[in-house]
Short mmCIF file of C-alpha atoms in Angstrom, two decimals:
data_model
loop_
_atom_site.label_atom_id
_atom_site.label_comp_id
_atom_site.label_asym_id
_atom_site.label_seq_id
_atom_site.Cartn_x
_atom_site.Cartn_y
_atom_site.Cartn_z
CA UNK A 122 102.71 115.18 110.72
CA UNK A 123 104.77 115.08 107.53
CA UNK A 124 104.06 115.94 103.76
CA UNK A 125 105.58 113.66 101.24
CA UNK A 126 105.64 114.05 97.72
CA UNK A 127 106.27 111.24 95.70
CA UNK A 128 107.22 111.38 91.81
CA UNK A 129 106.28 109.94 89.29
CA UNK A 130 102.79 109.12 90.77
CA UNK A 131 102.65 106.41 87.85
CA UNK A 132 104.13 105.24 85.10
CA UNK A 133 104.33 102.31 82.21
CA UNK A 134 107.89 100.90 82.10
CA UNK A 135 109.45 98.28 79.24
CA UNK A 136 111.19 95.15 80.58
CA UNK A 137 115.05 95.69 81.16
CA UNK A 138 114.75 99.49 82.00
CA UNK A 139 115.11 101.39 84.87
CA UNK A 140 112.87 103.81 86.65
CA UNK A 141 113.87 106.38 89.78
CA UNK A 142 111.18 107.22 92.20
CA UNK A 143 111.83 110.60 93.94
CA UNK A 144 110.47 110.98 97.69
CA UNK A 145 110.62 114.76 99.19
CA UNK A 146 109.45 115.34 102.70
CA UNK A 147 108.49 119.05 103.77
CA UNK A 148 110.82 118.27 107.31
CA UNK A 149 114.04 116.97 108.32
CA UNK A 150 113.81 113.62 109.11
CA UNK A 151 116.26 110.93 110.05
CA UNK A 152 114.86 107.81 108.66
CA UNK A 153 113.10 107.21 105.45
CA UNK A 154 111.62 103.97 104.28
CA UNK A 155 110.44 102.85 101.03
CA UNK A 156 107.83 99.89 100.89
CA UNK A 157 106.28 97.80 98.20
CA UNK A 158 102.60 97.04 98.29
CA UNK A 159 101.87 94.49 95.60
CA UNK A 160 98.25 93.43 94.73
CA UNK A 161 96.44 91.64 97.68
CA UNK A 162 99.81 91.56 99.39
CA UNK A 163 100.97 93.39 102.79
CA UNK A 164 102.88 96.22 102.51
CA UNK A 165 106.83 95.18 102.49
CA UNK A 166 109.68 97.06 103.61
CA UNK A 167 112.16 97.11 100.90
CA UNK A 168 114.90 99.50 102.71
CA UNK A 169 115.65 101.92 105.54
CA UNK A 170 117.34 104.80 104.26
CA UNK A 171 119.67 106.81 106.53
CA UNK A 172 121.33 110.27 105.38
CA UNK A 173 124.99 109.75 105.29
CA UNK A 174 125.04 106.12 105.21
CA UNK A 175 124.23 103.42 103.32
CA UNK A 176 120.63 101.84 103.05
CA UNK A 177 119.82 98.85 105.06
CA UNK A 178 118.02 96.63 103.11
CA UNK A 179 115.69 93.83 104.32
CA UNK A 180 115.58 90.01 103.44
CA UNK A 181 114.94 89.46 99.60
CA UNK A 182 115.92 92.80 98.45
CA UNK A 183 119.13 94.00 97.13
CA UNK A 184 121.17 97.39 96.39
CA UNK A 185 121.79 96.13 92.73
CA UNK A 186 118.19 95.71 92.06
CA UNK A 187 116.79 98.69 94.61
CA UNK A 188 119.71 101.32 94.72
CA UNK A 189 118.66 103.94 97.09
CA UNK A 190 120.10 107.51 97.70
CA UNK A 191 119.69 110.03 100.54
CA UNK A 192 121.61 112.73 99.92
CA UNK A 193 120.20 115.00 102.24
CA UNK A 194 117.41 115.08 105.41
CA UNK A 195 114.59 115.87 102.82
CA UNK A 196 115.03 113.72 100.00
CA UNK A 197 115.72 110.24 98.64
CA UNK A 198 115.33 108.24 95.63
CA UNK A 199 114.56 104.50 94.92
CA UNK A 200 115.65 103.25 91.50
CA UNK A 201 113.83 100.17 90.52
CA UNK A 202 116.75 98.50 88.09
CA UNK A 203 116.32 96.09 85.26
CA UNK A 204 112.71 95.68 85.93
CA UNK A 205 110.70 92.75 84.86
CA UNK A 206 106.93 92.43 84.87
CA UNK A 207 107.24 90.92 88.57
CA UNK A 208 108.44 94.68 89.59
CA UNK A 209 104.90 95.92 88.59
CA UNK A 210 103.82 97.28 92.08
CA UNK A 211 103.10 100.36 94.22
CA UNK A 212 106.09 101.84 95.95
CA UNK A 213 105.57 103.95 99.04
CA UNK A 214 107.98 106.00 100.69
CA UNK A 215 107.52 106.73 104.48
CA UNK A 216 108.89 108.52 107.24
CA UNK A 217 108.34 108.07 111.38
CA UNK A 218 106.44 110.45 113.55
CA UNK A 219 108.26 112.48 115.86
CA UNK A 220 108.87 110.33 119.01
CA UNK A 221 108.32 106.90 118.08
CA UNK A 222 104.46 106.35 118.87
CA UNK A 223 104.38 103.41 115.74
CA UNK A 224 103.18 106.28 113.14
CA UNK A 225 104.22 106.43 109.82
CA UNK A 226 103.57 109.06 107.05
CA UNK A 227 103.30 107.85 103.83
CA UNK A 228 103.34 109.49 100.48
CA UNK A 229 100.73 108.82 97.49
CA UNK A 230 102.84 106.29 96.24
CA UNK A 231 104.13 105.70 92.82
CA UNK A 232 102.35 102.97 90.61
CA UNK A 233 104.60 100.98 88.08
CA UNK A 234 103.64 98.99 85.38
CA UNK A 235 106.20 96.96 83.71
CA UNK A 236 105.13 95.45 80.09
CA UNK B 213 101.77 80.75 108.47
CA UNK B 214 102.14 84.57 108.08
CA UNK B 215 103.12 86.86 110.97
CA UNK B 216 99.94 88.63 110.84
CA UNK B 217 96.87 87.30 108.85
CA UNK B 218 94.18 89.58 107.86
CA UNK B 219 91.28 88.51 105.67
CA UNK B 220 91.53 90.76 102.19
CA UNK B 221 87.67 90.75 101.80
CA UNK B 222 85.92 92.78 100.56
CA UNK B 223 83.74 93.43 102.95
CA UNK B 224 80.28 95.08 101.49
CA UNK B 225 78.03 96.62 104.18
CA UNK B 226 75.23 99.18 103.84
CA UNK B 227 75.57 102.52 105.37
CA UNK B 228 74.88 102.84 108.99
CA UNK B 229 76.04 99.10 109.84
CA UNK B 230 78.52 98.03 112.27
CA UNK B 231 81.58 96.98 110.64
CA UNK B 232 84.20 94.84 112.58
CA UNK B 233 87.86 94.35 110.92
CA UNK B 234 90.21 91.48 112.54
CA UNK B 235 93.82 90.52 112.71
CA UNK B 236 95.58 87.54 114.12
CA UNK B 237 99.18 87.14 114.82
CA UNK B 238 101.40 84.72 115.91
CA UNK B 239 104.32 86.66 117.51
CA UNK B 240 103.21 87.35 121.44
CA UNK B 241 106.13 89.54 121.15
CA UNK B 242 104.43 92.14 119.29
CA UNK B 243 103.56 95.32 121.81
CA UNK B 244 102.03 98.08 119.70
CA UNK B 245 99.29 97.75 117.28
CA UNK B 246 97.83 100.11 114.98
CA UNK B 247 95.13 100.29 111.91
CA UNK B 248 95.83 102.36 109.03
CA UNK B 249 93.24 103.59 106.46
CA UNK B 250 94.14 103.67 103.16
CA UNK B 251 91.88 105.27 100.11
CA UNK B 252 92.15 104.38 96.45
CA UNK B 253 95.38 105.80 95.14
CA UNK B 254 96.47 107.22 98.39
CA UNK B 255 98.98 106.03 100.92
CA UNK B 256 97.73 104.81 104.22
CA UNK B 257 97.26 107.07 107.11
CA UNK B 258 97.17 105.89 110.57
CA UNK B 259 93.64 105.79 112.14
CA UNK B 260 94.41 103.99 115.87
CA UNK B 261 97.23 103.23 117.99
CA UNK B 262 96.91 101.08 120.94
CA UNK B 263 99.55 99.31 123.39
CA UNK B 264 97.66 97.90 125.86
CA UNK B 265 95.03 94.69 126.08
CA UNK B 266 91.62 96.60 125.98
CA UNK B 267 89.70 98.96 123.86
CA UNK B 268 90.48 102.21 122.90
CA UNK B 269 87.69 104.65 121.42
CA UNK B 270 88.21 107.80 118.83
CA UNK B 271 84.78 108.90 117.68
CA UNK B 272 83.00 105.98 115.45
CA UNK B 273 86.11 104.05 115.68
CA UNK B 274 86.82 101.31 118.62
CA UNK B 275 90.22 99.46 118.64
CA UNK B 276 90.30 96.42 120.49
CA UNK B 277 93.30 94.25 121.44
CA UNK B 278 93.49 90.78 122.94
CA UNK B 279 97.12 89.71 123.79
CA UNK B 280 95.88 86.18 125.35
CA UNK B 281 94.04 85.32 121.92
CA UNK B 282 96.52 87.56 119.74
CA UNK B 283 93.78 89.14 118.00
CA UNK B 284 93.00 92.69 117.30
CA UNK B 285 90.00 94.33 115.98
CA UNK B 286 88.49 97.81 114.18
CA UNK B 287 84.99 98.41 115.26
CA UNK B 288 83.26 101.31 112.87
CA UNK B 289 79.80 102.42 114.27
CA UNK B 290 77.37 104.28 111.95
CA UNK B 291 79.38 103.24 108.75
CA UNK B 292 79.48 105.95 106.06
CA UNK B 293 80.18 105.71 102.39
CA UNK B 294 83.34 107.69 103.21
CA UNK B 295 84.48 104.71 105.18
CA UNK B 296 85.18 102.75 102.06
CA UNK B 297 88.96 102.20 101.94
CA UNK B 298 91.26 99.28 102.88
CA UNK B 299 91.88 98.99 106.52
CA UNK B 300 95.65 97.56 107.03
CA UNK B 301 96.10 96.22 110.79
CA UNK B 302 100.29 96.67 111.68
CA UNK B 303 101.91 95.62 114.76
CA UNK B 304 105.48 96.18 116.11
CA UNK B 305 107.62 94.75 118.67
CA UNK B 306 109.12 96.50 121.51
CA UNK B 307 112.08 99.12 120.68
CA UNK B 308 111.30 98.40 116.73
CA UNK B 309 110.72 101.33 114.53
CA UNK B 310 109.50 98.86 111.96
CA UNK B 311 105.82 97.57 111.77
CA UNK B 312 104.76 94.27 110.24
CA UNK B 313 101.50 94.78 108.24
CA UNK B 314 98.29 92.64 107.42
CA UNK B 315 97.27 92.46 103.98
CA UNK B 316 94.32 94.93 104.34
CA UNK B 317 90.77 94.25 104.35
CA UNK B 318 89.11 95.89 101.54
CA UNK B 319 85.55 97.95 102.91
CA UNK B 320 82.76 98.84 100.89
CA UNK B 321 80.02 101.06 102.50
CA UNK B 322 77.17 101.54 100.00
CA UNK B 323 74.03 104.15 100.38
#
């Protein structure tokens, strides 16, 4: 299993500002995933972050809005840029288990409210 | 039509009841099926994982997959208040690391 720490756990932000979410894993992992969980909606993958290369974004998500860094095998950041109330959501960092079994380990999430 | 449909609930049951949670899906290429449990203000955690059609049991939990009907279920026997959480179904295509999630069903087990 993997232990994932996310910061901040929650924040209230003003429209037009940007916020960076940090994700720290207790072991080295190749792929890290960033998800968004909006109220009443399914978990939606924003991007996959591989160390040493640019993140791969899913349809509907762009690098200018959600820049991601992956400086090493245990750490990643997601920035939500130029926020609007529609960005109010829970953002979750995730990693896969050893050997593909379909299991994902999640952090506790960062709950953002944009006013 | 979404790829994975799941009734968001909430589903409220008395302690000790048998709970049935369900998902339907449209893509017959899905091969791996999972159930995650998410407590309030926590991240999801994997409960059950199945590959083939049929039943898989783990303690009070039974996962059922019917590929011919594109239907999966999670049964909880002797439900406890500690089972109160949101349950998300998820499924992946063969060779993919990325699951497609349902919306989650909120379960409330009251004493």
